[in-house]
mmCIF file of C-alpha atoms and ligand atoms in Angstrom:
data_model
loop_
_atom_site.group_PDB
_atom_site.id
_atom_site.type_symbol
_atom_site.label_atom_id
_atom_site.label_comp_id
_atom_site.label_asym_id
_atom_site.label_seq_id
_atom_site.Cartn_x
_atom_site.Cartn_y
_atom_site.Cartn_z
ATOM 1 C CA MET X 1 13.333 -14.124 -16.825
ATOM 2 C CA THR X 2 12.386 -10.512 -16.117
ATOM 3 C CA ASN X 3 11.760 -9.688 -12.516
ATOM 4 C CA HIS X 4 8.305 -8.093 -11.966
ATOM 5 C CA LEU X 5 6.445 -7.182 -8.747
ATOM 6 C CA ILE X 6 2.734 -7.732 -9.325
ATOM 7 C CA GLU X 7 1.385 -9.150 -6.051
ATOM 8 C CA SER X 8 2.472 -9.391 -2.412
ATOM 9 C CA GLN X 9 2.511 -13.183 -2.414
ATOM 10 C CA GLN X 10 5.716 -13.024 -4.471
ATOM 11 C CA LEU X 11 7.671 -11.693 -1.488
ATOM 12 C CA ASN X 12 9.020 -14.060 1.162
ATOM 13 C CA LYS X 13 10.285 -13.252 4.661
ATOM 14 C CA GLU X 14 13.963 -13.393 3.749
ATOM 15 C CA HIS X 15 13.447 -11.101 0.752
ATOM 16 C CA ILE X 16 11.411 -8.644 2.840
ATOM 17 C CA MET X 17 14.122 -8.449 5.524
ATOM 18 C CA LYS X 18 16.800 -7.912 2.859
ATOM 19 C CA LEU X 19 14.793 -4.980 1.453
ATOM 20 C CA PHE X 20 14.338 -3.507 4.967
ATOM 21 C CA LYS X 21 18.101 -3.701 5.577
ATOM 22 C CA ARG X 22 18.895 -2.008 2.270
ATOM 23 C CA ALA X 23 16.193 0.647 2.846
ATOM 24 C CA ASN X 24 17.790 1.452 6.223
ATOM 25 C CA GLU X 25 21.238 1.691 4.616
ATOM 26 C CA LEU X 26 19.958 3.981 1.853
ATOM 27 C CA ARG X 27 18.239 6.184 4.433
ATOM 28 C CA ALA X 28 21.575 6.656 6.230
ATOM 29 C CA PHE X 29 23.929 6.598 3.224
ATOM 30 C CA PRO X 30 22.370 7.703 -0.080
ATOM 31 C CA SER X 31 23.758 5.999 -3.189
ATOM 32 C CA ASN X 32 24.032 6.918 -6.878
ATOM 33 C CA SER X 33 23.731 3.310 -7.964
ATOM 34 C CA LEU X 34 20.961 4.007 -10.520
ATOM 35 C CA LYS X 35 22.932 6.656 -12.461
ATOM 36 C CA GLY X 36 22.224 6.226 -16.182
ATOM 37 C CA LYS X 37 18.969 4.284 -15.607
ATOM 38 C CA ILE X 38 15.486 5.488 -16.552
ATOM 39 C CA LEU X 39 12.240 4.780 -14.702
ATOM 40 C CA THR X 40 8.863 5.350 -16.390
ATOM 41 C CA THR X 41 5.897 6.103 -14.151
ATOM 42 C CA LEU X 42 2.777 5.235 -16.124
ATOM 43 C CA PHE X 43 -0.323 6.222 -14.151
ATOM 44 C CA TYR X 44 -3.851 5.747 -15.522
ATOM 45 C CA GLU X 45 -5.314 6.706 -12.113
ATOM 46 C CA PRO X 46 -4.544 9.600 -9.740
ATOM 47 C CA SER X 47 -1.735 9.291 -7.209
ATOM 48 C CA THR X 48 0.318 11.510 -4.934
ATOM 49 C CA ARG X 49 2.459 9.175 -2.829
ATOM 50 C CA THR X 50 3.109 6.196 -5.066
ATOM 51 C CA ARG X 51 4.119 8.118 -8.179
ATOM 52 C CA LEU X 52 6.061 10.889 -6.457
ATOM 53 C CA SER X 53 7.860 8.631 -3.980
ATOM 54 C CA PHE X 54 8.983 6.341 -6.820
ATOM 55 C CA GLU X 55 10.126 9.380 -8.792
ATOM 56 C CA SER X 56 11.932 10.836 -5.779
ATOM 57 C CA ALA X 57 13.533 7.444 -5.048
ATOM 58 C CA MET X 58 14.856 7.206 -8.609
ATOM 59 C CA LEU X 59 16.181 10.792 -8.626
ATOM 60 C CA LYS X 60 17.823 10.393 -5.204
ATOM 61 C CA MET X 61 19.672 7.345 -6.526
ATOM 62 C CA GLY X 62 21.092 9.205 -9.502
ATOM 63 C CA GLY X 63 18.578 7.873 -12.042
ATOM 64 C CA GLN X 64 16.161 9.698 -14.306
ATOM 65 C CA VAL X 65 12.384 9.643 -14.566
ATOM 66 C CA MET X 66 9.826 10.109 -17.326
ATOM 67 C CA GLY X 67 6.142 9.342 -17.463
ATOM 68 C CA THR X 68 2.591 10.509 -17.382
ATOM 69 C CA GLU X 69 0.343 11.153 -14.436
ATOM 70 C CA ASN X 70 -2.799 10.871 -16.562
ATOM 71 C CA ALA X 71 -2.096 8.139 -19.083
ATOM 72 C CA LYS X 72 -5.796 7.726 -19.907
ATOM 73 C CA GLU X 73 -5.786 11.195 -21.503
ATOM 74 C CA PHE X 74 -2.132 11.996 -22.185
ATOM 75 C CA SER X 75 -0.889 8.713 -23.661
ATOM 76 C CA SER X 76 -1.963 6.979 -26.863
ATOM 77 C CA ALA X 77 -4.454 5.000 -24.762
ATOM 78 C CA ALA X 78 -6.710 7.974 -25.573
ATOM 79 C CA LYS X 79 -6.424 6.980 -29.267
ATOM 80 C CA GLY X 80 -7.261 3.359 -28.503
ATOM 81 C CA GLU X 81 -3.767 1.856 -28.175
ATOM 82 C CA SER X 82 -3.775 -1.420 -26.238
ATOM 83 C CA LEU X 83 -1.947 -1.669 -22.918
ATOM 84 C CA GLU X 84 0.226 -4.413 -24.414
ATOM 85 C CA ASP X 85 1.385 -2.151 -27.268
ATOM 86 C CA SER X 86 2.016 0.819 -24.963
ATOM 87 C CA ILE X 87 4.086 -1.325 -22.590
ATOM 88 C CA ARG X 88 6.227 -2.865 -25.354
ATOM 89 C CA VAL X 89 7.050 0.598 -26.707
ATOM 90 C CA ILE X 90 7.672 2.233 -23.311
ATOM 91 C CA ALA X 91 9.849 -0.717 -22.240
ATOM 92 C CA SER X 92 12.182 0.046 -25.160
ATOM 93 C CA TYR X 93 12.788 3.511 -23.634
ATOM 94 C CA SER X 94 13.064 2.476 -19.949
ATOM 95 C CA ASP X 95 14.868 0.279 -17.448
ATOM 96 C CA ALA X 96 11.716 -0.252 -15.345
ATOM 97 C CA ILE X 97 8.051 0.783 -15.366
ATOM 98 C CA VAL X 98 5.836 1.582 -12.382
ATOM 99 C CA MET X 99 2.233 1.350 -13.463
ATOM 100 C CA ARG X 100 -1.116 2.193 -11.860
ATOM 101 C CA HIS X 101 -4.273 1.194 -13.707
ATOM 102 C CA ASN X 102 -7.993 1.039 -12.992
ATOM 103 C CA GLU X 103 -8.368 -2.588 -14.136
ATOM 104 C CA THR X 104 -7.614 -5.533 -11.849
ATOM 105 C CA GLY X 105 -5.113 -7.773 -13.626
ATOM 106 C CA SER X 106 -3.640 -4.979 -15.780
ATOM 107 C CA ALA X 107 -0.194 -5.299 -14.155
ATOM 108 C CA THR X 108 -0.160 -9.018 -14.974
ATOM 109 C CA ARG X 109 -1.026 -8.202 -18.592
ATOM 110 C CA ALA X 110 1.786 -5.643 -18.711
ATOM 111 C CA ALA X 111 4.291 -8.063 -17.188
ATOM 112 C CA LYS X 112 3.466 -10.708 -19.802
ATOM 113 C CA VAL X 113 4.782 -8.499 -22.615
ATOM 114 C CA SER X 114 7.430 -6.391 -20.867
ATOM 115 C CA PRO X 115 11.147 -7.125 -21.192
ATOM 116 C CA VAL X 116 11.854 -4.671 -18.315
ATOM 117 C CA PRO X 117 10.577 -4.930 -14.707
ATOM 118 C CA ILE X 118 6.946 -3.941 -14.153
ATOM 119 C CA ILE X 119 6.082 -2.731 -10.652
ATOM 120 C CA ASN X 120 2.390 -2.778 -9.842
ATOM 121 C CA GLY X 121 1.525 0.602 -8.327
ATOM 122 C CA GLY X 122 -2.116 -0.454 -7.879
ATOM 123 C CA ASP X 123 -4.424 -2.332 -10.253
ATOM 124 C CA GLY X 124 -8.113 -1.609 -9.677
ATOM 125 C CA LYS X 125 -9.446 -3.581 -6.705
ATOM 126 C CA GLY X 126 -6.548 -6.017 -7.073
ATOM 127 C CA GLN X 127 -3.283 -5.306 -5.305
ATOM 128 C CA HIS X 128 -0.800 -2.617 -4.323
ATOM 129 C CA PRO X 129 2.242 -4.639 -3.236
ATOM 130 C CA THR X 130 4.696 -1.775 -2.682
ATOM 131 C CA GLN X 131 2.147 -0.159 -0.331
ATOM 132 C CA ALA X 132 2.023 -3.396 1.667
ATOM 133 C CA LEU X 133 5.797 -3.480 1.724
ATOM 134 C CA LEU X 134 6.021 0.061 3.111
ATOM 135 C CA ASP X 135 3.226 -0.779 5.565
ATOM 136 C CA ILE X 136 5.113 -3.697 7.078
ATOM 137 C CA TYR X 137 8.392 -1.739 6.935
ATOM 138 C CA THR X 138 6.590 0.887 9.028
ATOM 139 C CA ILE X 139 5.271 -1.747 11.458
ATOM 140 C CA TYR X 140 8.785 -3.170 11.782
ATOM 141 C CA ARG X 141 10.260 0.273 12.473
ATOM 142 C CA GLU X 142 7.537 1.229 14.964
ATOM 143 C CA PHE X 143 7.335 -2.092 16.879
ATOM 144 C CA GLY X 144 10.674 -3.791 16.127
ATOM 145 C CA ARG X 145 8.847 -6.966 15.082
ATOM 146 C CA LEU X 146 6.363 -8.397 12.603
ATOM 147 C CA ASP X 147 5.136 -11.306 14.731
ATOM 148 C CA ASN X 148 2.617 -11.303 17.597
ATOM 149 C CA LEU X 149 0.619 -8.231 16.666
ATOM 150 C CA LYS X 150 -3.087 -7.504 16.794
ATOM 151 C CA ILE X 151 -4.245 -5.353 13.901
ATOM 152 C CA ALA X 152 -7.641 -3.855 13.101
ATOM 153 C CA MET X 153 -8.294 -3.099 9.428
ATOM 154 C CA VAL X 154 -11.074 -0.583 9.068
ATOM 155 C CA GLY X 155 -13.146 0.865 6.223
ATOM 156 C CA ASP X 156 -13.827 -0.235 2.664
ATOM 157 C CA LEU X 157 -12.372 -3.725 2.824
ATOM 158 C CA ALA X 158 -14.168 -4.837 -0.342
ATOM 159 C CA SER X 159 -12.527 -2.387 -2.776
ATOM 160 C CA GLY X 160 -9.342 -1.476 -0.895
ATOM 161 C CA ARG X 161 -6.346 -3.062 -2.610
ATOM 162 C CA THR X 162 -3.941 -1.969 0.159
ATOM 163 C CA VAL X 163 -5.714 -4.145 2.734
ATOM 164 C CA ARG X 164 -5.680 -7.111 0.361
ATOM 165 C CA SER X 165 -1.935 -6.779 -0.284
ATOM 166 C CA LEU X 166 -1.224 -6.236 3.424
ATOM 167 C CA CYS X 167 -3.166 -9.389 4.410
ATOM 168 C CA TYR X 168 -1.139 -11.412 1.910
ATOM 169 C CA LEU X 169 2.105 -10.167 3.493
ATOM 170 C CA LEU X 170 0.950 -10.586 7.091
ATOM 171 C CA GLY X 171 0.090 -14.199 6.235
ATOM 172 C CA LYS X 172 3.839 -14.850 6.178
ATOM 173 C CA PHE X 173 4.317 -13.995 9.872
ATOM 174 C CA SER X 174 3.191 -15.696 13.080
ATOM 175 C CA GLY X 175 1.044 -14.712 16.023
ATOM 176 C CA ILE X 176 -0.885 -12.196 13.890
ATOM 177 C CA GLU X 177 -4.519 -11.498 14.778
ATOM 178 C CA ILE X 178 -6.666 -9.379 12.485
ATOM 179 C CA ILE X 179 -9.987 -7.713 13.257
ATOM 180 C CA PHE X 180 -11.853 -6.530 10.173
ATOM 181 C CA VAL X 181 -14.185 -3.586 10.809
ATOM 182 C CA SER X 182 -16.223 -2.549 7.801
ATOM 183 C CA PRO X 183 -19.668 -1.398 6.765
ATOM 184 C CA GLU X 184 -21.987 -4.336 6.084
ATOM 185 C CA ASN X 185 -21.885 -3.647 2.317
ATOM 186 C CA LEU X 186 -18.063 -3.450 2.039
ATOM 187 C CA LYS X 187 -16.759 -6.531 3.839
ATOM 188 C CA ILE X 188 -13.429 -8.248 3.229
ATOM 189 C CA GLY X 189 -13.463 -10.801 0.399
ATOM 190 C CA GLU X 190 -13.805 -14.541 0.874
ATOM 191 C CA ASP X 191 -10.525 -15.070 -1.032
ATOM 192 C CA ILE X 192 -8.614 -13.143 1.675
ATOM 193 C CA LYS X 193 -10.369 -15.013 4.488
ATOM 194 C CA GLU X 194 -9.551 -18.301 2.815
ATOM 195 C CA TYR X 195 -5.880 -17.275 2.429
ATOM 196 C CA LEU X 196 -5.614 -16.195 6.078
ATOM 197 C CA GLY X 197 -7.230 -19.434 7.223
ATOM 198 C CA ARG X 198 -4.723 -21.443 5.183
ATOM 199 C CA HIS X 199 -1.841 -19.491 6.764
ATOM 200 C CA ASN X 200 -3.118 -19.895 10.347
ATOM 201 C CA ILE X 201 -3.826 -16.191 10.807
ATOM 202 C CA GLN X 202 -6.650 -15.618 13.286
ATOM 203 C CA PHE X 203 -9.254 -13.132 12.161
ATOM 204 C CA GLN X 204 -12.702 -11.923 13.149
ATOM 205 C CA GLU X 205 -15.194 -9.400 11.818
ATOM 206 C CA LYS X 206 -16.667 -6.725 14.097
ATOM 207 C CA ASP X 207 -18.782 -3.633 13.623
ATOM 208 C CA ASN X 208 -18.037 -1.596 16.751
ATOM 209 C CA LEU X 209 -14.894 0.507 16.343
ATOM 210 C CA GLU X 210 -14.935 1.816 19.939
ATOM 211 C CA GLU X 211 -14.906 -1.766 21.246
ATOM 212 C CA VAL X 212 -11.941 -2.650 19.023
ATOM 213 C CA LEU X 213 -9.716 0.413 19.678
ATOM 214 C CA PRO X 214 -8.449 -0.598 23.160
ATOM 215 C CA GLU X 215 -7.662 -4.147 21.993
ATOM 216 C CA VAL X 216 -5.228 -3.560 19.153
ATOM 217 C CA ASP X 217 -1.583 -2.684 18.537
ATOM 218 C CA ILE X 218 -2.375 -1.164 15.153
ATOM 219 C CA ILE X 219 -5.467 0.410 13.707
ATOM 220 C CA TYR X 220 -5.122 0.445 9.908
ATOM 221 C CA MET X 221 -7.722 2.881 8.596
ATOM 222 C CA THR X 222 -8.784 3.034 4.951
ATOM 223 C CA ARG X 223 -10.955 5.368 2.929
ATOM 224 C CA ILE X 224 -14.276 4.410 1.360
ATOM 225 C CA GLN X 225 -13.319 4.052 -2.319
ATOM 226 C CA LYS X 226 -16.031 6.249 -3.790
ATOM 227 C CA GLU X 227 -14.623 5.870 -7.306
ATOM 228 C CA ARG X 228 -15.022 2.063 -7.251
ATOM 229 C CA ILE X 229 -18.524 1.645 -5.815
ATOM 230 C CA SER X 230 -22.059 2.841 -6.525
ATOM 231 C CA LEU X 231 -23.259 6.112 -5.020
ATOM 232 C CA GLU X 232 -25.818 4.111 -3.016
ATOM 233 C CA ASN X 233 -23.114 1.920 -1.473
ATOM 234 C CA TYR X 234 -20.975 4.985 -0.774
ATOM 235 C CA GLU X 235 -23.810 6.802 1.014
ATOM 236 C CA LYS X 236 -24.505 3.697 3.140
ATOM 237 C CA ALA X 237 -20.854 3.391 4.190
ATOM 238 C CA LYS X 238 -19.433 6.896 4.532
ATOM 239 C CA GLY X 239 -18.719 8.285 7.969
ATOM 240 C CA LYS X 240 -19.508 4.994 9.695
ATOM 241 C CA PHE X 241 -16.082 4.402 11.208
ATOM 242 C CA VAL X 242 -14.124 7.515 12.132
ATOM 243 C CA ILE X 243 -11.068 8.168 14.321
ATOM 244 C CA ASN X 244 -11.502 11.504 16.075
ATOM 245 C CA SER X 245 -10.467 13.379 19.219
ATOM 246 C CA LEU X 246 -13.272 11.662 21.193
ATOM 247 C CA ASN X 247 -12.263 8.061 20.532
ATOM 248 C CA ILE X 248 -8.460 8.372 20.116
ATOM 249 C CA PRO X 249 -8.032 8.201 23.944
ATOM 250 C CA LEU X 250 -9.415 4.635 23.777
ATOM 251 C CA LEU X 251 -6.249 3.480 22.002
ATOM 252 C CA GLN X 252 -3.427 2.025 24.091
ATOM 253 C CA LYS X 253 -0.516 4.435 24.620
ATOM 254 C CA ASP X 254 1.874 2.348 22.487
ATOM 255 C CA SER X 255 -0.538 1.556 19.669
ATOM 256 C CA ARG X 256 -0.294 3.087 16.213
ATOM 257 C CA ILE X 257 -2.757 4.562 13.716
ATOM 258 C CA MET X 258 -1.796 3.744 10.158
ATOM 259 C CA HIS X 259 -3.431 4.695 6.863
ATOM 260 C CA PRO X 260 -2.195 4.265 3.274
ATOM 261 C CA LEU X 261 -3.515 7.812 2.615
ATOM 262 C CA PRO X 262 -5.116 9.889 1.281
ATOM 263 C CA HIS X 263 -7.458 10.099 4.267
ATOM 264 C CA ILE X 264 -10.747 11.925 4.108
ATOM 265 C CA GLU X 265 -13.629 11.794 6.607
ATOM 266 C CA GLU X 266 -12.508 8.537 8.301
ATOM 267 C CA ILE X 267 -9.807 10.456 10.206
ATOM 268 C CA LYS X 268 -10.916 13.669 11.861
ATOM 269 C CA LEU X 269 -7.902 14.723 13.913
ATOM 270 C CA SER X 270 -6.460 18.227 14.128
ATOM 271 C CA VAL X 271 -3.066 18.965 12.576
ATOM 272 C CA GLU X 272 -1.845 19.524 16.148
ATOM 273 C CA ILE X 273 -2.840 15.999 17.226
ATOM 274 C CA GLU X 274 -1.459 14.523 14.013
ATOM 275 C CA ASN X 275 1.869 16.290 14.596
ATOM 276 C CA ASN X 276 2.198 15.641 18.333
ATOM 277 C CA ASP X 277 0.545 12.298 19.155
ATOM 278 C CA SER X 278 3.202 9.667 18.443
ATOM 279 C CA ARG X 279 0.457 7.086 17.839
ATOM 280 C CA VAL X 280 -0.322 8.838 14.553
ATOM 281 C CA ALA X 281 2.077 6.956 12.254
ATOM 282 C CA TYR X 282 0.669 7.630 8.788
ATOM 283 C CA PHE X 283 2.989 10.446 7.761
ATOM 284 C CA ARG X 284 6.038 8.411 8.888
ATOM 285 C CA GLN X 285 4.479 5.532 6.930
ATOM 286 C CA ALA X 286 4.301 7.649 3.739
ATOM 287 C CA GLU X 287 7.932 8.731 4.197
ATOM 288 C CA ASN X 288 9.050 5.126 4.692
ATOM 289 C CA GLY X 289 7.682 4.465 1.203
ATOM 290 C CA LEU X 290 10.529 6.502 -0.244
ATOM 291 C CA TYR X 291 13.280 4.340 1.281
ATOM 292 C CA ILE X 292 11.667 0.969 0.654
ATOM 293 C CA ARG X 293 11.040 1.992 -2.972
ATOM 294 C CA MET X 294 14.713 3.056 -3.303
ATOM 295 C CA ALA X 295 15.744 -0.426 -2.159
ATOM 296 C CA LEU X 296 13.224 -2.091 -4.452
ATOM 297 C CA LEU X 297 14.187 -0.074 -7.549
ATOM 298 C CA GLU X 298 17.866 -0.813 -6.986
ATOM 299 C CA GLU X 299 17.195 -4.519 -6.661
ATOM 300 C CA MET X 300 14.822 -4.748 -9.608
ATOM 301 C CA ILE X 301 16.832 -2.595 -12.025
ATOM 302 C CA LEU X 302 20.342 -3.817 -11.158
ATOM 303 C CA GLY X 303 19.268 -7.403 -10.407
HETATM 304 N N1 CP E 401 -1.270 5.094 -0.732
HETATM 305 C C1 CP E 401 -1.335 5.448 -2.029
HETATM 306 O O1 CP E 401 -1.308 4.601 -2.944
HETATM 307 O O2 CP E 401 -1.417 6.787 -2.233
HETATM 308 P P1 CP E 401 -1.550 7.505 -3.642
HETATM 309 O O3 CP E 401 -2.889 7.107 -4.225
HETATM 310 O O4 CP E 401 -1.425 8.957 -3.358
HETATM 311 O O5 CP E 401 -0.434 6.980 -4.524
#
């Protein structure tokens, strides 16, 4: 059966640790193991990190890349071709496909018809499993552990697929406490709360960021997803929770600020602070995505 990565729940602890080990090896000793293989990046929504880090990962491992960064306009989707038809054709040209799409469930639809691995690079408000993987790889590198951590997740928790995928992965570890901080109109979904409850992960919901900052090991900021909500909901939520030079001193000295990026008004720190305060981890986080995606591509393409 073809090996696809559609949702975080597919990954277990042992598999995650194996990927971390391989990512560390590839960081130190680059490999040409994907020479002769072709990756297609099929993106129906904008991306900087996911698409380019997958492409860089493939090229660094000796493979080749083709694709479209605007499949809605530049693929035959614009002529009305179904996703299922596009995937079956593209699969005949490729050894794996990374896909980002605006519809939740689109990656599952693609996987159902694809004879080559489909990697979900974000499906609407659904999931973004490789982001969650690079997030916990970053946590592991920064803290040396994935157990016994207190994490605040802040921002648009209703539409943010990175938070959903991260919660599913954190549910596999122990001693995790999560504090959700979101505008009243963009709270975390009941399905995530139910999952965390079932996996004995303690969580609470708060609405005072300044109260939460001193308590946590990690503050995981997210952007308000303007493109997925009404203008009215966006106006209600924007600028409500912001990390800036006034409240960053409230964080413990060994805590970390993470963000899947891109960040907009929810992080207002100068380039100088971002470059010199070691608590700012989000650029290291983005770089870690390259190595974990190298490990993942190798595993999924070579089996
Ligand atoms: N974090 C993330 O998915 O970034 P991009 O939208 O730039 O790919």
